[in-house]
Coordinates of C-alpha atoms and ligand atoms in Angstrom, one line a residue:
X88 CA 18.4 -44.4 20.2
X89 CA 16.4 -42.1 20.9
X90 CA 13.3 -42.0 18.3
X91 CA 12.7 -38.5 19.0
X92 CA 13.6 -35.3 21.8
X93 CA 10.3 -34.5 22.6
X94 CA 9.6 -37.0 25.6
X95 CA 5.9 -36.1 25.8
X96 CA 4.9 -37.3 22.3
X97 CA 3.3 -40.9 21.9
X98 CA 3.6 -40.7 18.0
X99 CA 1.2 -43.3 17.0
X100 CA 1.9 -46.1 14.1
X101 CA -0.3 -49.1 12.5
X102 CA 1.8 -52.1 11.2
X103 CA 0.1 -54.0 8.4
X104 CA 1.9 -57.1 7.2
X105 CA 1.2 -60.8 6.3
X106 CA 3.7 -62.3 8.2
X107 CA 2.8 -62.0 12.1
X108 CA 6.9 -62.7 12.8
X109 CA 7.3 -59.2 11.5
X110 CA 3.5 -57.7 13.0
X111 CA 4.7 -58.9 16.5
X112 CA 9.2 -58.0 16.2
X113 CA 7.7 -54.1 14.8
X114 CA 5.4 -53.8 17.4
X115 CA 7.8 -54.5 20.5
X116 CA 10.0 -53.1 19.3
X117 CA 8.1 -49.8 17.9
X118 CA 6.0 -49.8 21.2
X119 CA 9.9 -49.9 24.2
X120 CA 10.2 -46.5 22.8
X121 CA 6.6 -44.8 23.7
X122 CA 5.0 -45.1 20.6
X123 CA 1.5 -46.5 20.4
X124 CA 1.1 -48.9 17.8
X125 CA -1.4 -50.8 16.8
X126 CA -0.8 -53.8 14.1
X127 CA -3.6 -54.7 11.2
X128 CA -3.0 -59.2 9.7
X129 CA -3.8 -57.3 6.1
X130 CA -4.4 -54.3 3.9
X131 CA -7.9 -54.4 4.0
X132 CA -8.3 -54.4 8.4
X133 CA -5.2 -51.6 7.5
X134 CA -7.5 -49.8 5.7
X135 CA -9.9 -49.9 7.9
X136 CA -8.3 -48.5 11.7
X137 CA -6.3 -46.2 9.1
X138 CA -10.4 -44.5 8.8
X139 CA -11.7 -44.4 11.9
X140 CA -8.3 -43.1 13.7
X141 CA -4.9 -40.4 12.4
X142 CA -1.9 -42.7 12.1
X143 CA 1.7 -40.3 12.3
X144 CA 3.5 -43.8 10.5
X145 CA 2.1 -46.0 8.3
X146 CA 5.1 -48.7 8.1
X147 CA 3.0 -51.3 5.2
X148 CA 3.8 -54.9 4.1
X149 CA 3.9 -54.8 -0.1
X150 CA 3.5 -58.2 -0.7
X151 CA -0.3 -59.0 0.6
X152 CA -2.4 -61.5 -0.4
X153 CA -5.4 -59.8 -1.0
X154 CA -5.2 -55.5 -0.6
X155 CA -1.1 -55.0 -1.7
X156 CA 0.8 -52.8 0.1
X157 CA 1.0 -49.8 -3.0
X158 CA -2.9 -49.6 -2.7
X159 CA -3.0 -49.0 0.9
X160 CA 0.4 -46.4 -0.6
X161 CA -2.2 -44.5 -2.4
X162 CA -5.5 -45.2 -0.3
X163 CA -3.2 -43.1 2.2
X164 CA -1.9 -40.2 -0.1
X165 CA -5.9 -39.7 -0.8
X166 CA -7.1 -39.5 2.9
X167 CA -4.5 -38.8 5.2
X168 CA -2.3 -36.8 3.4
X169 CA -0.4 -36.2 5.6
X170 CA -0.2 -39.8 7.6
X171 CA 4.0 -40.6 6.5
X172 CA 4.3 -44.3 4.6
X173 CA 7.4 -46.9 5.0
X174 CA 7.0 -50.0 3.3
X175 CA 8.4 -53.2 4.6
X176 CA 9.8 -55.3 1.4
X177 CA 11.8 -58.6 0.3
X178 CA 14.7 -58.1 -2.0
X179 CA 13.4 -59.3 -4.4
X180 CA 10.6 -57.2 -4.7
X181 CA 13.2 -54.2 -4.1
X182 CA 11.8 -52.5 -7.9
X183 CA 8.4 -52.0 -6.2
X184 CA 9.8 -50.7 -3.2
X185 CA 11.2 -47.9 -5.7
X186 CA 7.0 -47.3 -7.9
X187 CA 5.7 -47.3 -4.1
X188 CA 8.0 -44.2 -3.1
X189 CA 7.2 -43.0 -6.3
X190 CA 3.3 -42.9 -5.3
X191 CA 4.6 -40.9 -2.6
X192 CA 5.4 -44.1 0.2
X193 CA 8.2 -41.8 2.0
X194 CA 10.6 -44.8 2.4
X195 CA 11.0 -48.6 2.4
X196 CA 12.5 -50.9 4.3
X197 CA 13.7 -54.0 3.4
X198 CA 13.6 -57.2 5.3
X199 CA 15.2 -59.0 7.0
X200 CA 15.9 -55.7 9.9
X201 CA 17.4 -55.5 12.7
X202 CA 15.8 -53.3 14.7
X203 CA 18.2 -50.2 14.3
X204 CA 17.5 -50.6 11.1
X205 CA 13.8 -50.6 12.5
X206 CA 14.3 -47.3 14.6
X207 CA 16.3 -45.4 11.7
X208 CA 13.9 -45.5 8.6
X209 CA 11.7 -44.8 11.7
X210 CA 13.1 -42.0 13.1
X211 CA 14.0 -40.2 10.2
X212 CA 9.7 -40.3 9.1
X213 CA 8.5 -39.1 12.9
X214 CA 11.4 -35.9 11.5
X215 CA 9.0 -35.4 8.4
X216 CA 6.2 -36.1 10.3
X217 CA 7.1 -33.1 12.8
X218 CA 7.7 -31.6 10.1
X219 CA 4.3 -32.9 8.4
X220 CA 2.5 -31.1 11.4
X221 CA 4.0 -27.7 11.7
X222 CA 3.3 -27.1 8.5
X223 CA -0.6 -27.4 8.5
X224 CA -1.1 -26.5 12.4
X225 CA 0.9 -22.5 10.7
X226 CA -1.2 -22.9 7.9
X227 CA -4.5 -23.1 9.7
X228 CA -3.8 -19.9 12.4
X229 CA -2.5 -18.4 8.9
X230 CA -5.9 -19.4 7.9
X231 CA -7.9 -18.2 10.9
X232 CA -5.6 -15.5 11.0
X233 CA -6.4 -14.1 7.8
X234 CA -10.4 -15.3 8.0
X235 CA -10.8 -12.8 11.2
X236 CA -9.2 -10.4 9.5
X237 CA -11.5 -7.1 9.1
X238 CA -9.2 -5.5 6.3
X239 CA -8.9 -7.7 2.8
X240 CA -6.4 -9.1 1.9
X241 CA -5.8 -11.0 -1.5
X242 CA -3.0 -12.8 -3.1
X243 CA -2.4 -13.1 -6.7
X244 CA -0.3 -16.0 -8.6
X245 CA 2.8 -13.8 -10.9
X246 CA 0.1 -14.8 -13.5
X247 CA -2.4 -13.1 -11.7
X248 CA -4.9 -16.0 -10.5
X249 CA -6.1 -15.9 -7.3
X250 CA -4.4 -18.2 -4.2
X251 CA -5.9 -17.1 -1.4
X252 CA -8.5 -14.5 -0.6
X253 CA -10.9 -13.1 3.2
X254 CA -14.3 -13.1 3.8
X255 CA -13.2 -8.9 4.0
X256 CA -12.3 -8.8 0.2
X257 CA -15.7 -10.3 -0.8
X258 CA -17.9 -8.1 1.5
X259 CA -15.6 -5.0 -0.2
X260 CA -15.7 -5.8 -3.5
X261 CA -19.8 -7.7 -3.1
X262 CA -18.9 -10.6 -4.0
X263 CA -21.0 -13.6 -4.4
X264 CA -20.2 -16.2 -6.7
X265 CA -18.2 -18.8 -6.6
X266 CA -15.0 -19.7 -4.7
X267 CA -11.9 -18.5 -6.4
X268 CA -9.4 -20.3 -5.8
X269 CA -7.0 -20.4 -8.8
X270 CA -8.9 -18.5 -11.2
X271 CA -8.3 -15.0 -13.3
X272 CA -8.1 -11.4 -10.8
X273 CA -10.7 -10.6 -13.7
X274 CA -13.4 -13.4 -11.9
X275 CA -13.1 -11.6 -8.9
X276 CA -12.9 -7.8 -10.2
X277 CA -12.4 -5.4 -13.1
X278 CA -11.8 -2.6 -10.8
X279 CA -9.4 -1.0 -13.1
X280 CA -6.6 0.2 -10.9
X281 CA -6.3 -2.4 -8.9
X282 CA -5.6 -4.5 -11.7
X283 CA -2.9 -1.9 -12.3
X284 CA -0.5 -1.7 -9.7
X285 CA -0.7 -5.4 -9.1
X286 CA 0.4 -5.8 -12.6
X287 CA 2.7 -2.9 -11.6
X288 CA 4.4 -5.1 -8.4
X289 CA 3.9 -8.3 -10.9
X290 CA 6.2 -6.1 -13.4
X291 CA 9.1 -5.0 -11.3
X292 CA 12.2 -7.1 -12.2
X293 CA 14.0 -9.6 -9.9
X294 CA 14.8 -8.3 -6.4
X295 CA 12.5 -5.7 -7.4
X296 CA 10.7 -4.2 -4.0
X297 CA 8.0 -1.8 -4.1
X298 CA 4.0 -0.8 -2.7
X299 CA 2.1 0.6 -5.1
X300 CA -1.6 2.0 -3.5
X301 CA -5.0 3.4 -5.2
X302 CA -8.5 4.2 -3.9
X303 CA -10.9 1.6 -5.9
X304 CA -14.8 2.0 -6.5
X305 CA -15.9 -1.0 -6.4
X306 CA -19.1 0.5 -7.0
X307 CA -18.1 1.7 -9.5
X308 CA -19.6 4.9 -9.3
X309 CA -23.0 4.0 -9.1
X310 CA -22.9 4.0 -5.4
X311 CA -27.3 4.1 -3.9
X312 CA -26.8 6.9 -2.5
X313 CA -24.1 9.7 -1.5
X314 CA -23.9 8.0 2.3
X315 CA -23.7 4.6 0.5
X316 CA -20.6 5.1 -0.8
X317 CA -17.7 3.3 -0.3
X318 CA -14.0 4.1 -0.5
X319 CA -11.1 1.9 0.0
X320 CA -7.3 1.9 -0.8
X321 CA -5.8 -1.1 -1.9
X322 CA -2.2 -1.3 -1.3
X323 CA 0.3 -4.1 -2.3
X324 CA 3.3 -5.6 -2.9
X325 CA 5.7 -8.5 -5.0
X326 CA 6.7 -12.4 -2.6
X327 CA 9.7 -12.8 -3.6
X328 CA 11.6 -16.8 -3.8
X329 CA 13.8 -17.1 -2.0
X330 CA 16.5 -15.5 -4.1
X331 CA 14.7 -12.5 -5.1
X332 CA 12.5 -13.6 -7.7
X333 CA 8.4 -12.3 -7.9
X334 CA 5.9 -14.5 -7.4
X335 CA 3.2 -13.3 -7.0
X336 CA 1.1 -10.4 -5.2
X337 CA -0.3 -9.5 -1.4
X338 CA -2.6 -7.2 -1.7
X339 CA -4.4 -5.5 1.2
X340 CA -7.3 -3.6 0.9
X341 CA -8.9 -1.3 4.1
X342 CA -11.9 1.1 3.7
X343 CA -11.3 4.6 5.1
X344 CA -15.1 5.3 3.9
X345 CA -15.5 6.9 7.0
X346 CA -12.3 8.8 6.8
X347 CA -13.4 10.8 3.8
X348 CA -16.6 11.1 6.1
X349 CA -14.6 12.9 8.3
X350 CA -12.2 15.6 5.7
X351 CA -15.2 15.9 4.4
X352 CA -16.5 16.6 7.7
X353 CA -13.3 18.7 8.3
X354 CA -13.2 21.1 4.8
X355 CA -17.2 21.2 5.5
X356 CA -16.9 23.0 8.3
X357 CA -13.9 25.3 7.3
X358 CA -15.5 26.9 4.7
X359 CA -18.0 27.5 6.7
X360 CA -16.1 28.9 9.2
X361 CA -14.1 30.9 7.3
X362 CA -17.4 32.5 5.4
X363 CA -18.8 33.4 8.5
X364 CA -15.1 35.1 10.0
X365 CA -14.7 37.2 6.6
X366 CA -17.6 39.3 5.8
X367 CA -17.4 41.2 9.8
X368 CA -13.6 41.5 8.6
X369 CA -13.8 42.3 5.1
X370 CA -16.3 44.7 7.6
X371 CA -14.2 46.0 10.0
X372 CA -11.0 46.3 7.2
X373 CA -13.7 48.8 5.3
X374 CA -14.2 51.4 8.7
X375 CA -10.9 51.2 9.2
X376 CA -10.4 52.9 6.1
X377 CA -12.8 55.5 6.5
X378 CA -11.7 56.3 10.0
X379 CA -7.7 55.8 8.8
X380 CA -9.1 57.8 5.4
X381 CA -10.2 61.2 7.6
X382 CA -13.7 61.1 7.2
X383 CA -14.1 60.5 11.0
X384 CA -12.5 63.2 12.2
X385 CA -9.2 64.1 12.5
X386 CA -6.9 61.4 13.3
X387 CA -3.8 62.2 15.4
X388 CA 0.0 61.4 14.2
X389 CA -0.2 58.3 16.5
X390 CA -3.8 56.9 16.3
X391 CA -3.1 57.1 12.3
X392 CA -0.6 54.7 13.6
X393 CA -2.9 52.2 15.2
X394 CA -5.5 51.6 12.9
X395 CA -2.2 51.0 9.8
X396 CA -0.9 48.6 12.2
X397 CA -5.0 47.3 13.0
X398 CA -5.8 47.0 9.1
X399 CA -3.0 44.6 8.1
X400 CA -2.9 42.4 10.7
X401 CA -6.7 42.3 9.4
X402 CA -5.7 42.2 6.2
X403 CA -4.0 38.8 7.3
X404 CA -6.9 37.3 8.8
X405 CA -8.7 37.8 5.3
X406 CA -6.2 36.1 3.5
X407 CA -6.9 33.2 5.8
X408 CA -10.1 32.5 5.6
X409 CA -9.7 33.4 1.9
X410 CA -6.6 30.6 1.6
X411 CA -8.4 28.2 3.7
X412 CA -12.3 28.9 1.8
X413 CA -10.8 28.2 -1.9
X414 CA -8.6 25.2 -0.4
X415 CA -12.0 23.5 0.9
X416 CA -13.7 24.5 -2.5
X417 CA -10.9 22.4 -4.9
X418 CA -10.8 19.9 -2.2
X419 CA -14.2 19.9 -2.9
X420 CA -13.7 19.5 -6.6
X421 CA -15.7 22.5 -7.3
X422 CA -13.1 25.6 -8.8
X423 CA -12.3 23.8 -12.3
X424 CA -15.3 25.0 -13.3
X425 CA -13.8 27.2 -16.3
X426 CA -11.6 25.0 -18.9
X427 CA -10.3 27.7 -21.9
X428 CA -7.6 26.8 -24.3
X429 CA -5.0 28.9 -23.3
X430 CA -1.5 29.8 -23.9
X431 CA 0.5 29.7 -20.4
X432 CA 3.2 32.1 -21.4
X433 CA 0.1 34.1 -21.9
X434 CA -0.5 34.8 -18.5
X435 CA 3.5 34.4 -17.2
X436 CA 3.9 38.0 -18.3
X437 CA 1.8 39.4 -17.2
X438 CA 2.1 38.0 -13.8
X439 CA 5.7 38.5 -14.7
X440 CA 3.8 42.3 -15.6
X441 CA 2.1 42.7 -12.1
X442 CA 4.9 41.7 -10.0
X443 CA 7.5 44.2 -11.0
X444 CA 7.0 47.0 -8.1
X445 CA 7.1 44.7 -5.2
X446 CA 10.7 43.6 -7.4
X447 CA 12.3 46.8 -7.8
X448 CA 11.3 47.3 -4.2
X449 CA 13.9 44.5 -3.1
X450 CA 16.1 45.5 -6.2
X451 CA 15.3 41.5 -7.1
X452 CA 15.6 40.7 -10.9
X453 CA 12.8 39.4 -11.7
X454 CA 12.3 37.9 -15.2
X455 CA 10.4 35.3 -17.5
X456 CA 11.8 33.9 -19.7
X457 CA 10.0 34.2 -23.2
X458 CA 9.9 30.2 -25.2
X459 CA 7.2 29.0 -27.2
X460 CA 4.2 26.6 -25.4
X461 CA 1.1 25.3 -26.7
X462 CA -1.8 25.9 -25.7
X463 CA -3.1 23.6 -23.3
X464 CA -6.8 23.3 -21.6
X465 CA -6.7 25.3 -17.8
X466 CA -8.8 26.9 -16.2
X467 CA -7.3 30.4 -16.3
X468 CA -7.9 31.6 -13.3
X469 CA -6.2 28.8 -11.9
X470 CA -3.3 29.4 -13.7
X471 CA -2.9 32.7 -11.9
X472 CA -3.6 31.8 -8.7
X473 CA -0.9 29.0 -9.0
X474 CA 1.5 31.2 -10.4
X475 CA 0.8 34.2 -8.9
X476 CA 1.1 31.5 -5.4
X477 CA 4.8 30.7 -6.5
X478 CA 6.5 34.2 -8.5
X479 CA 4.9 35.8 -4.0
X480 CA 6.5 32.9 -2.0
X481 CA 9.8 33.3 -4.5
X482 CA 9.5 37.0 -3.7
X483 CA 8.8 36.6 -0.5
X484 CA 12.0 33.9 0.0
X485 CA 14.6 35.7 -1.6
X486 CA 16.4 38.6 0.0
X487 CA 17.4 42.2 -1.6
X488 CA 19.4 41.9 -4.5
X489 CA 17.8 38.4 -5.5
X490 CA 16.9 36.8 -9.3
X491 CA 14.0 34.5 -10.2
X492 CA 14.1 33.6 -13.4
X493 CA 10.3 31.5 -15.0
X494 CA 11.0 29.6 -17.7
X495 CA 8.2 27.2 -20.0
X496 CA 9.2 23.8 -22.1
X497 CA 7.5 21.0 -23.4
X498 CA 8.3 17.1 -22.6
X499 CA 6.8 14.7 -23.6
X500 CA 3.0 15.7 -23.8
X501 CA 3.7 18.2 -20.6
X502 CA 4.5 21.7 -20.2
X503 CA 5.9 22.4 -18.0
X504 CA 6.8 25.3 -15.7
X505 CA 10.4 26.0 -13.2
X506 CA 9.2 30.1 -11.4
X507 CA 13.4 29.7 -10.1
X508 CA 15.0 31.9 -7.0
X509 CA 18.7 32.3 -5.7
X510 CA 17.0 32.7 -1.2
X511 CA 16.9 31.3 1.5
X512 CA 16.3 28.2 0.1
X513 CA 14.0 25.0 1.6
X514 CA 15.9 22.7 4.3
X515 CA 15.9 19.4 2.7
X516 CA 15.0 17.1 5.5
X517 CA 11.2 19.7 4.9
X518 CA 10.7 19.3 1.2
X519 CA 8.3 16.9 1.2
X520 CA 6.4 18.9 3.8
X521 CA 5.7 22.3 2.1
X522 CA 3.0 20.9 0.3
X523 CA 1.0 19.8 3.4
X524 CA -2.2 22.4 5.1
X525 CA -0.6 25.1 7.4
X526 CA 3.5 23.4 7.3
X527 CA 6.3 26.8 7.6
X528 CA 9.5 25.9 7.4
X529 CA 11.4 27.7 9.7
X530 CA 15.0 28.5 9.4
X531 CA 17.4 31.9 10.8
X532 CA 16.7 33.6 7.9
X533 CA 12.9 32.7 7.7
X534 CA 11.2 32.6 10.8
X535 CA 10.6 36.6 10.9
X536 CA 8.4 35.6 7.7
X537 CA 4.6 35.2 7.5
X538 CA 2.5 34.1 5.8
X539 CA -0.4 30.7 6.6
X540 CA 1.4 27.6 4.8
X541 CA -1.8 26.9 2.7
X542 CA -0.1 29.1 -0.8
X543 CA 1.5 25.4 -1.5
X544 CA -1.8 23.0 -0.9
X545 CA -3.5 25.4 -3.2
X546 CA -1.2 25.4 -6.0
X547 CA -0.3 21.3 -5.2
X548 CA -4.5 21.1 -5.2
X549 CA -5.3 22.8 -8.5
X550 CA -2.9 21.4 -10.4
X551 CA -4.1 17.7 -9.5
X552 CA -7.2 19.0 -10.9
X553 CA -5.9 19.2 -14.0
X554 CA -3.9 16.5 -13.9
X555 CA -0.8 17.6 -13.2
X556 CA 1.9 17.3 -11.1
X557 CA 3.9 19.9 -9.0
X558 CA 7.5 19.4 -7.0
X559 CA 10.4 21.6 -5.9
X560 CA 14.0 21.0 -5.9
X561 CA 15.8 23.4 -2.6
X562 CA 18.6 24.2 -1.3
X563 CA 19.0 25.7 2.0
X564 CA 21.1 28.9 1.1
X565 CA 21.3 28.3 -2.1
X566 CA 17.5 28.8 -3.4
X567 CA 14.5 26.8 -5.4
X568 CA 13.4 25.8 -8.2
X569 CA 9.3 24.4 -8.3
X570 CA 8.4 22.0 -10.9
X571 CA 5.1 22.4 -12.4
X572 CA 4.2 20.0 -14.9
X573 CA 0.2 20.7 -17.1
X574 CA -1.0 17.7 -19.6
X575 CA -1.5 19.3 -23.3
X576 CA -3.5 17.4 -24.3
X577 CA -6.0 17.1 -21.5
Ligands
ADP211 P1 3.6 30.1 3.3 O1 3.8 31.0 2.3 O2 1.8 31.3 3.9 O3 4.5 30.1 5.3 P2 3.6 28.3 1.2 O4 2.0 27.1 1.7 O5 3.4 28.9 0.4 O6 2.5 29.2 2.9 O7 4.3 28.1 1.7 C1 4.3 27.1 2.9 C2 6.1 26.7 3.4 O8 7.3 26.3 2.1 C3 6.7 28.9 3.2 O9 6.8 28.6 5.0 C4 8.1 28.6 3.4 O10 8.8 27.8 4.1 C5 8.5 27.1 2.6 N1 8.4 27.4 0.6 C6 7.8 28.7 -0.7 N2 8.2 29.1 -1.7 C7 9.3 28.9 -0.7 C8 11.6 29.0 -2.2 N3 10.7 30.7 -3.2 N4 11.9 29.2 -0.8 C9 12.4 28.9 0.4 N5 11.2 28.2 0.5 C10 9.6 28.1 0.4

């Protein structure tokens, strides 16, 4: 029989027995199987040898004068947990063998035994040691990977106790205290958003999988200076048993400070450029107007036509720079300054009134369905901008003869305003992208429409700055509904 498949592997085995016959017999049989075998005549010598070198397997007699096999089993478990112990025992001590196995012995072999019986037990134990070694290697590999990852790693069990973490995590969260193994998450951090996403993951139902992410602020808004401000992003997922039971959470934390700063620089740059472009453009516009009004002399029809077209294009550029400026202001958090108690229905009524002439030009019916809505706290100019953008879009992306309806309703703690049209609609695969900056969906029907792709990002930024959300449902060829949800009490 083959003891183990790996020919190059030489298992190290120690045989402890006070009977010389057994020691030498075992040694002879196992050496033939290419094992490295040492022998000890009593428990004390055996334990000394175990302290000096590592053995894959220890075969020990149970009943020996002095230190007995039971003590050997306990000491080996304590000092060398990846060594497997097999007890050798006479029939009379079968009960003790079972006791030894309860204490951590892997198996037992009753005396007298044949060479084959010994080989079977040792071969089984060797498979066990290889598995234990594989697990130990895997553990050490995982530990090295986790410790040297630049990102923070945090693993908790179902009760939110910490079971794994790495130095990067401690550094990011500024933790300098004691070791955290098996300690509650609150010992590491009290950051509410981190607790919220981890709770969310641990509350998932069996078999459910979700990623929850949040930006967290380890300094609690108290960075020493703006330049030392840290921005972290945490992403949490569950880990599950084979049957899908949630066993705990794994959270990865990335330092996104440099991305945030770059984004800030980009916004500042865009804001500066659009501001600088806008003034000369408006000057050019007013000068063209002087020419068109004939204040610098009569114009031929052709000249007036060219100047009108120039004026239209420049107007487009002014609009673009206005929108860019708006967006960077909103992103810098500057725009929601003037919150007031207001009645959205009033603003919507005025806007629907204001846009009637444009609707009539396209023979579109534009209506507001009157409803009683509660007062909300918002910046009136911002609200005007949101709904004028949505109504303008509806007018632009609806063909002649179409219908646009603005309605409002209360849903829980929110006011929801719907702007519905039966126009061109948006292709399904693009619906999620239209709130991105500069994104414009172009279909057969809409490709000639000019725009900046900034209207909806502005709408989204304003609504989110008011702690609301904006969504859209749309079907190409059938129309679109934009939903704006705003909290009644902020
Ligand atoms: P713009 O209208 O300047 O292109 P927006 O950000 O306002 O920029 O809109 C982005 C895109 O979303 C538009 O290009 C258009 O494709 C689509 N869109 C917006 N509103 C509607 C609507 N009511 N119906 C169909 N498509 C729309």
